[in-house]
Coordinates of C-alpha atoms in Angstrom, one line a residue:
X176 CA 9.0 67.0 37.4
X177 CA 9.7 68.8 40.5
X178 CA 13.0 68.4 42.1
X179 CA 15.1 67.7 38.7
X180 CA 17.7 70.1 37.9
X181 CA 20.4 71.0 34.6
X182 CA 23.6 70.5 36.4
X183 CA 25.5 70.0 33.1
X184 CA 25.5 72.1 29.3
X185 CA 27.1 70.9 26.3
X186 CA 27.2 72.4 22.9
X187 CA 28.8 72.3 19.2
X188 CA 27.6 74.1 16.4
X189 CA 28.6 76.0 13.3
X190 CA 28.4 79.3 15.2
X191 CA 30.1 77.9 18.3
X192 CA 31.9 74.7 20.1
X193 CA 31.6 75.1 23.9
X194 CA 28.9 76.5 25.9
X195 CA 30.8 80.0 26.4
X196 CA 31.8 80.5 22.3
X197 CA 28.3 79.4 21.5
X198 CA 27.0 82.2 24.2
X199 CA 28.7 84.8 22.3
X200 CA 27.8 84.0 18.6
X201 CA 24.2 83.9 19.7
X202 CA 24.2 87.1 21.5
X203 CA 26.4 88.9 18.7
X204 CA 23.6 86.9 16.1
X205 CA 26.7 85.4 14.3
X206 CA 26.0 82.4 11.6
X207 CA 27.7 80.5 9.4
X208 CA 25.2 79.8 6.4
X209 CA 27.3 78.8 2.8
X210 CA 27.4 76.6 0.5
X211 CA 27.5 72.7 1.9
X212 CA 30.8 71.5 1.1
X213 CA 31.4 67.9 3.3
X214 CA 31.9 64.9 1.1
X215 CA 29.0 63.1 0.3
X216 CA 26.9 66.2 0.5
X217 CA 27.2 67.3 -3.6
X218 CA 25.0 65.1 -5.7
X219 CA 27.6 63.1 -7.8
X220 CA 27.9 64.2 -11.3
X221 CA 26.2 62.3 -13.9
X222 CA 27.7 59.9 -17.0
X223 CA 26.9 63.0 -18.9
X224 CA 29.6 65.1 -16.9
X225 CA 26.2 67.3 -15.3
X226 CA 25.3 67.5 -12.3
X227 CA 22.0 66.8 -11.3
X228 CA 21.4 69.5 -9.0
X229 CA 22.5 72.7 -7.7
X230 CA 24.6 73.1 -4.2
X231 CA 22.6 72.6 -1.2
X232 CA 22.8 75.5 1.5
X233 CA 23.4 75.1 5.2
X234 CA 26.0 75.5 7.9
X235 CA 28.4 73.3 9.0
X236 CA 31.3 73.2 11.9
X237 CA 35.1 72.5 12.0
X238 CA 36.2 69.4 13.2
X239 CA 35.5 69.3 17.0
X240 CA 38.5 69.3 19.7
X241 CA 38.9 65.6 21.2
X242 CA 39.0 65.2 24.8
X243 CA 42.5 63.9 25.2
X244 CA 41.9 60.8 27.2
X245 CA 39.9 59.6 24.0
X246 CA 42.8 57.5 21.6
X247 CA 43.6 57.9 18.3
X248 CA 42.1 54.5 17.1
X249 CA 38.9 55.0 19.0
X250 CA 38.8 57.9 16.7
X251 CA 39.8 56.0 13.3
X252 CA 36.4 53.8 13.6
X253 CA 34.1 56.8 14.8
X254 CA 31.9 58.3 12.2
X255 CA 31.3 62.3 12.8
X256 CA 28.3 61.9 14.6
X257 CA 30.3 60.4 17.3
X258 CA 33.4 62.6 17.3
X259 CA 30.7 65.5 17.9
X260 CA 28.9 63.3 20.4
X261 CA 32.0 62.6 22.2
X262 CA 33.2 66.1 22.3
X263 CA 29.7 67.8 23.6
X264 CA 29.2 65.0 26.1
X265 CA 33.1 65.7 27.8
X266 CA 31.7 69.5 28.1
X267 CA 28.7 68.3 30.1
X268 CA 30.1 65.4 32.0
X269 CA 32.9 68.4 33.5
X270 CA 30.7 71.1 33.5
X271 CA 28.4 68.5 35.5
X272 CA 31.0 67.3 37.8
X273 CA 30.3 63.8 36.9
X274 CA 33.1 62.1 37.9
X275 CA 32.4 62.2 41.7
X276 CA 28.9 60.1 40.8
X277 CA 28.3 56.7 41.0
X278 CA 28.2 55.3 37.5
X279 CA 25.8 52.8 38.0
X280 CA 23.4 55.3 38.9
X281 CA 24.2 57.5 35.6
X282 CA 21.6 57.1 32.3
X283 CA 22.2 58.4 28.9
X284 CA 19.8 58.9 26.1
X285 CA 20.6 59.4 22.5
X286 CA 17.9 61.7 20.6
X287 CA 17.9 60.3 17.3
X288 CA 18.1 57.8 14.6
X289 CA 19.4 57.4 11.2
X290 CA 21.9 59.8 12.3
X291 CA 25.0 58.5 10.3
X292 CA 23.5 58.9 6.5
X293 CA 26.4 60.6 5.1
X294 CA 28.9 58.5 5.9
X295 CA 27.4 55.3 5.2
X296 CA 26.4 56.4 1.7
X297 CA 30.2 57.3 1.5
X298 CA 31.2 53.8 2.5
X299 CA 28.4 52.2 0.3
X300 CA 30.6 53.9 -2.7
X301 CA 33.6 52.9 -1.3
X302 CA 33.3 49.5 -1.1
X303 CA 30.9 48.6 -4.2
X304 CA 33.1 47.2 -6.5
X305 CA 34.8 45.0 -3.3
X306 CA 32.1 44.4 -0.7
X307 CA 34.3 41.4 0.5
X308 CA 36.5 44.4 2.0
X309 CA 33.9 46.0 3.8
X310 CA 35.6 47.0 7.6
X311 CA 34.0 44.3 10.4
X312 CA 33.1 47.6 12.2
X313 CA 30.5 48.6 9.6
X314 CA 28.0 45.8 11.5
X315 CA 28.2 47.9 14.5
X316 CA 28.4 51.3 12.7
X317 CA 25.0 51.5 10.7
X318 CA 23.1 51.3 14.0
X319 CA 22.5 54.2 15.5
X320 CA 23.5 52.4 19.0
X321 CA 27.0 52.7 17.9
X322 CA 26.9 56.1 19.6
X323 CA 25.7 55.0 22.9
X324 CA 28.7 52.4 22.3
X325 CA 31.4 55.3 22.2
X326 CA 30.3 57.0 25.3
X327 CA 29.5 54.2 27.6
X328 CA 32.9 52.8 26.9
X329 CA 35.0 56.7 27.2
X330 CA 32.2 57.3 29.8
X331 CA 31.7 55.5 32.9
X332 CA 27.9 55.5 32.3
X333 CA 26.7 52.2 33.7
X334 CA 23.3 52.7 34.6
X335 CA 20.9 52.5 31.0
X336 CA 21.8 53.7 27.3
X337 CA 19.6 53.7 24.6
X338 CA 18.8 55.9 21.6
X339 CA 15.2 57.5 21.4
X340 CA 13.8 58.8 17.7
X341 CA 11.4 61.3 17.2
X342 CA 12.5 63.1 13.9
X343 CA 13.5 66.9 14.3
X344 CA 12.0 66.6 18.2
X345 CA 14.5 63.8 18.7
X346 CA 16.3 66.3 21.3
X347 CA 14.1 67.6 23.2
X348 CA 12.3 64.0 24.0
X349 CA 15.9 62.5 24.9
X350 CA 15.8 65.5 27.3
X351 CA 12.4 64.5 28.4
X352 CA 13.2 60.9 28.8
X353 CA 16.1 61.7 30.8
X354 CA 14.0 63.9 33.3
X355 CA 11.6 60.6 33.9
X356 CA 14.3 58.6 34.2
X357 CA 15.5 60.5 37.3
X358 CA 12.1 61.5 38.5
X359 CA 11.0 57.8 38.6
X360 CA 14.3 56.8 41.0
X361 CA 15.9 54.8 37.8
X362 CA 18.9 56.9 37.9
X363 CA 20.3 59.6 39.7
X364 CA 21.7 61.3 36.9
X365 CA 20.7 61.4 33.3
X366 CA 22.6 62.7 30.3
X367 CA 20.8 63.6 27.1
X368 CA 22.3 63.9 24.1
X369 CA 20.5 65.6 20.4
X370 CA 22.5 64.0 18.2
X371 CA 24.0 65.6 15.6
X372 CA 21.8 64.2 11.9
X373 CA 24.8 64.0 9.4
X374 CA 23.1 64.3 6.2
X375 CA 24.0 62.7 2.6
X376 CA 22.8 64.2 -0.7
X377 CA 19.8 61.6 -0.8
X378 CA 18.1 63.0 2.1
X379 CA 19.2 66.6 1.3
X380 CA 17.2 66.0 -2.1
X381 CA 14.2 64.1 -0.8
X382 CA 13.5 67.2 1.8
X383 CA 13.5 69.5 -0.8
X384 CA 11.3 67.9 -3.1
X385 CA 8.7 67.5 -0.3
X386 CA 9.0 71.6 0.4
X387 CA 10.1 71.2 3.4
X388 CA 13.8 72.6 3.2
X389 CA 14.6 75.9 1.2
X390 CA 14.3 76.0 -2.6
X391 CA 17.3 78.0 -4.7
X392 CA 15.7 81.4 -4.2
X393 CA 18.7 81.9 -1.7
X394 CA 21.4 79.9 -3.4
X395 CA 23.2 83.5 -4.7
X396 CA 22.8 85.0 -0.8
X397 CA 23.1 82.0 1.5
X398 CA 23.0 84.4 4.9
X399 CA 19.7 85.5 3.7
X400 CA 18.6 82.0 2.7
X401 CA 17.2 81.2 7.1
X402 CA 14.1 83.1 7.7
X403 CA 12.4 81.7 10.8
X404 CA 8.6 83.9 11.0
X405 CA 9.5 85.9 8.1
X406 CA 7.1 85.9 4.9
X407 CA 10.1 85.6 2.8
X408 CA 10.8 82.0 4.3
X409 CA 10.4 78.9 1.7
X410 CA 11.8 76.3 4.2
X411 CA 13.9 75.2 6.7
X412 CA 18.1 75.8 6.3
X413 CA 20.1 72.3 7.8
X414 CA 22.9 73.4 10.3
X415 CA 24.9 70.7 11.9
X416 CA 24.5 70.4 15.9
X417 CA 24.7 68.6 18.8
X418 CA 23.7 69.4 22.7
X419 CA 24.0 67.7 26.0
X420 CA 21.8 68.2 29.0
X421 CA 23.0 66.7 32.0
X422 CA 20.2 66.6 34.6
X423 CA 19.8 64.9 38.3
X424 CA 17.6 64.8 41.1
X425 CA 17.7 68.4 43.2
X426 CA 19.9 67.7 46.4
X427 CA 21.6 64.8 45.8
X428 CA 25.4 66.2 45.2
X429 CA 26.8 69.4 46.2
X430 CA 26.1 71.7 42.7
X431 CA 27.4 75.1 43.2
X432 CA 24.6 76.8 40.3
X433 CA 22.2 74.4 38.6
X434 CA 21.3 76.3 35.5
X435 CA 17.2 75.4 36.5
X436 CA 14.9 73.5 37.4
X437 CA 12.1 71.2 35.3
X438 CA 8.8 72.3 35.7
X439 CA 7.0 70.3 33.3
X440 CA 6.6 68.7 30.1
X441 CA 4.3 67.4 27.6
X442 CA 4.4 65.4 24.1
X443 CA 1.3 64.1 21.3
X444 CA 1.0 62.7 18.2
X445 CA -1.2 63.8 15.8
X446 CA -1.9 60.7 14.1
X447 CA -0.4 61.7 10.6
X448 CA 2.7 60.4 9.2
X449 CA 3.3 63.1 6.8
X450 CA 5.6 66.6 7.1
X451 CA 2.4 68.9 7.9
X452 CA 2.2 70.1 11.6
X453 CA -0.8 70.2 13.7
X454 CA -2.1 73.4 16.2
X455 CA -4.4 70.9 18.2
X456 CA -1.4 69.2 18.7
X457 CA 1.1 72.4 19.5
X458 CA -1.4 73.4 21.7
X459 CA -2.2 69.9 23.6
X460 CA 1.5 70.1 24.3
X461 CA 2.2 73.3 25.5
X462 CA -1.1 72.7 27.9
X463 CA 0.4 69.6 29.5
X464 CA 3.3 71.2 30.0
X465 CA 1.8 73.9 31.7
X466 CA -0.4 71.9 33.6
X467 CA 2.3 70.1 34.9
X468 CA 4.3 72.7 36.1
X469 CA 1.5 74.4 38.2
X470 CA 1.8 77.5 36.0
X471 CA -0.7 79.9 34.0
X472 CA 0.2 80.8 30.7
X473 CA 0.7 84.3 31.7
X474 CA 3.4 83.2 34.0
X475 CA 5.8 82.2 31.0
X476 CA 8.6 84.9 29.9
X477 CA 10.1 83.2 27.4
X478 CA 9.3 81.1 24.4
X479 CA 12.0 79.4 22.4
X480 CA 10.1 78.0 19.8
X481 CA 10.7 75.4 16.9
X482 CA 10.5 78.1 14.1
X483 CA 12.1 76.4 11.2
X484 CA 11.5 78.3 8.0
X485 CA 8.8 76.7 7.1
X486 CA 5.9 78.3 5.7
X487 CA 3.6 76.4 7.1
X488 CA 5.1 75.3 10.1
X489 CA 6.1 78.4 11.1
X490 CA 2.1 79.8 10.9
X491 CA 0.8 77.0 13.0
X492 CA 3.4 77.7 15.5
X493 CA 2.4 80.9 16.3
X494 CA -1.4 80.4 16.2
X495 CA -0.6 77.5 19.0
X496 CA 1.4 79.9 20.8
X497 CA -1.6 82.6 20.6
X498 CA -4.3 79.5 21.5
X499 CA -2.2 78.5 24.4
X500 CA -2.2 81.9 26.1
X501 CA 1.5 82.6 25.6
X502 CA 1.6 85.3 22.5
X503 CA 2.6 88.6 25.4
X504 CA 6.1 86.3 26.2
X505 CA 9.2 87.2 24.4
X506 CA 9.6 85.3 21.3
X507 CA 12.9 84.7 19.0
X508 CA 14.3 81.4 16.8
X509 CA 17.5 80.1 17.7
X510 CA 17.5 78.2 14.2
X511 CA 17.9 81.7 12.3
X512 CA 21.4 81.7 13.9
X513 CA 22.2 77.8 14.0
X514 CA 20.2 76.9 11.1
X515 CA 18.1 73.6 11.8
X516 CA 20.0 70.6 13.6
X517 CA 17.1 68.2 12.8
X518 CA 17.3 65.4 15.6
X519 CA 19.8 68.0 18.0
X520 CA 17.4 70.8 17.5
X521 CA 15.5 70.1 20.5
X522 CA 18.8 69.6 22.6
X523 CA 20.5 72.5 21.5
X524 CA 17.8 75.0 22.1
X525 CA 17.2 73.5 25.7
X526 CA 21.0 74.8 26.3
X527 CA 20.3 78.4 24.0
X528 CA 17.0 78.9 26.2
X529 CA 19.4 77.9 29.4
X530 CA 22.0 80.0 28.6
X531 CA 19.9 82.9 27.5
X532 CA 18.3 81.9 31.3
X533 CA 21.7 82.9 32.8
X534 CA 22.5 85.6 30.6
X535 CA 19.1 87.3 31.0
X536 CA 19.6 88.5 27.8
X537 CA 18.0 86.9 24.3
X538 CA 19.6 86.5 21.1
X539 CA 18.5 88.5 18.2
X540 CA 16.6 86.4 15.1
X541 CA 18.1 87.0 11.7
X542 CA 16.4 87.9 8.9
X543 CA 13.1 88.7 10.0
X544 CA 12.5 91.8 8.4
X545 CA 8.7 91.3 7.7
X546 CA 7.0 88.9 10.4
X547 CA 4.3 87.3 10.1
X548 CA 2.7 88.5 12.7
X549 CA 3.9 91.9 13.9
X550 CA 1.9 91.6 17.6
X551 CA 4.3 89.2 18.9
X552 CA 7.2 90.8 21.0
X553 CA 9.6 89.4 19.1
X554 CA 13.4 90.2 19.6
X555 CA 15.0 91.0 16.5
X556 CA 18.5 92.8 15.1
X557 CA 19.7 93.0 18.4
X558 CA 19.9 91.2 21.6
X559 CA 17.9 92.5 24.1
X560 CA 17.7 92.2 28.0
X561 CA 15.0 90.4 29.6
X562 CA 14.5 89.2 32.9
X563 CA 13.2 85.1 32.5
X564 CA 12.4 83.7 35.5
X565 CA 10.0 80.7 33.2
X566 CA 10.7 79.5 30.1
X567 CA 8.7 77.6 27.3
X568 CA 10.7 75.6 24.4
X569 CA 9.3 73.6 21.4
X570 CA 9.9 70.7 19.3
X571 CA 8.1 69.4 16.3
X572 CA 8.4 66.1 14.5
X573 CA 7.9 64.6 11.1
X574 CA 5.4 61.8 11.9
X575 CA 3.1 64.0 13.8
X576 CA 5.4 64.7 16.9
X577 CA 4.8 67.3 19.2
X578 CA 6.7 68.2 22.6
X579 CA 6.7 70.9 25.0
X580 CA 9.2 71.1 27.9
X581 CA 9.1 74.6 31.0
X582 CA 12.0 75.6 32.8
X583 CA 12.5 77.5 35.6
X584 CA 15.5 79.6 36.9
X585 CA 16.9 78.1 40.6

């Protein structure tokens, strides 16, 4: 992966919409954990007048701020996985300079799938009684290509476009993906996108009656309710999210400050289609990625990990991280801030791990008050300097999906 460089960051989130705001709220350790309120999001109440269930917890962001060369009925049609797409991607593409690139030598790949629950179940409701008046749109809208559809055509992005699912490691392989795409001479420059997963009730219910999000134990204290490495965690919190990385081969344009270079990356599967992760796995990943990048363990600094929440996921993280040689680098879980952005997860904590890169200093984790395991230098109620020259981030995947990606500071 030598020679391929981040020339481009883009980020929305609860705690922060632009690269700089969402800087600030992780260094200050801000969140924005309540109750969800987005339409579509309550279970609907029954004949009975009861509702089935109780409130689901998580954190979720204002309407983004259009670019203003996007129209208005562009916007009418686009769901608000798209709206967020095409905001975080405008960030990038002028943070990257893209308009001075060739647009047939420009890629995009969309982490995710099934990305636009919420609002077809809303539609679903909507048009039950009348299907005959179902908008023509809706035959391009249920695929989750529509998104690659709204940026090619508001983006001059001629090169490839095509979305990529992995589950909650959806991001991080887009960003992968992209990286081949321009080491292998297919493009020159490759935009990768962790789409934001815009949840209905139905999925909200079905993930916490496998264990894997949080139970009601926090529903009274919602801030408290994200505990990434803590033993009072019971699950992972949803947060909505999207990130772009825009990368390119090393060189090719005049770049005042790529934020760093790829070093090396690595992804498995584990051969096991349910939620339960895997340290063979975890570890097989994190090896390739070292391998690749020519580096010993020791050599890491930083480890942005997946760290959801949950109990189990969260132990065999760390006894990967411990296998694989990397338990002396500095540790913290940008989820305990964001909350978990399921298919964006892997994009948006390429751009914390950056940003923290340029920083050189790491965001605090919330709520870990008793961790797991106290011999990891983790960073905790405050952030704290730290010089990271290499850095190490995670994903992990329903399905048995593991990926590893190393930075390095140009």
């Amino acid at each position: 992966m030598r020679g391929v460089v981040v020339t481009g960051l883009g980020v929305t989130t609860a705690v922060g919409q632009g690269k700089e705001d969402f800087t600030a709220s992780l260094l200050s350790g801000h969140h924005a954990f309540g109750v969800l309120r987005r339409p579509g999001r309550s279970v609907p109440v029954g004949t009975d007048g009861s509702a089935i269930s109780a409130s689901f917890l998580g954190a979720e962001m204002a309407e983004p701020a259009m670019p203003g060369h996007i129209s208005a009925r562009t916007l009418r049609t686009a769901s608000l996985s798209s709206r967020v797409a095409l905001a975080t991607l405008d960030e990038a593409w002028r943070d990257a300079g893209l308009d001075e690139a060739d647009p047939a030598r420009i890629g995009l790949v969309i982490g995710g799938s099934n990305v636009q629950q919420r609002e077809l179940v809303q539609l679903h409701a909507r048009y039950s009684e009348h299907p005959e008046f179902l908008r023509p749109t809706y035959g391009m809208a249920f695929m989750d290509t529509d998104l690659c559809g709204f940026c090619t055509e508001q983006f001059p992005i001629r090169g490839f476009a095509h979305t990529l699912g992995g589950a909650s490691a959806s991001g991080l392989l887009a960003v992968l993906q992209a990286v081949r795409a321009v080491q292998s001479g297919q493009v020159d420059v490759c935009v990768a996108v962790g789409a934001l997963m815009d949840l209905s009730y139905w999925e909200l219910l079905a993930f916490r009656a496998m264990g894997a999000m949080g139970s009601h134990r926090w529903a009274d204290d919602p801030a408290a309710a994200c505990r990434p490495f803590d033993l009072g965690h019971d699950g992972f919190v949803f947060g909505e999210a999207c990130g772009v990385v825009v990368v390119e081969r090393e060189g090719l344009r005049r770049h005042p400050a790529p934020y760093a270079r790829f070093l090396g990356g690595g992804t498995a599967m584990d051969g096991n289609r349910n939620p339960n992760p895997s340290a063979e796995g975890e570890v097989a990943v994190l090896e390739a990625a070292l391998r690749e990048a020519g580096l010993p363990a020791s050599a890491v600094d930083y480890v942005n990990p997946h760290g959801t929440g949950s109990p189990t996921g969260d132990e065999t993280e760390l006894r990967a991280l411990r296998r694989a040689g990397l338990d002396h680098a500095r540790i913290n879980a940008t989820k305990s801030l964001t909350g978990h952005g399921l298919t964006a997860a892997g994009a948006v904590e390429v751009v914390a791990t950056l940003l923290q890169m340029r920083e050189q200093r790491l965001h605090p984790t919330r709520n870990l008050v008793d961790p797991l395991d106290e011999t990891f230098p983790w960073v905790r109620e405050k952030a704290e300097p730290c010089q990271v020259g290499t850095a190490v981030s995670l994903s992990m995947g329903f399905g048995g999906i593991s990926s590893a990606i190393c930075l390095e500071a140009c």
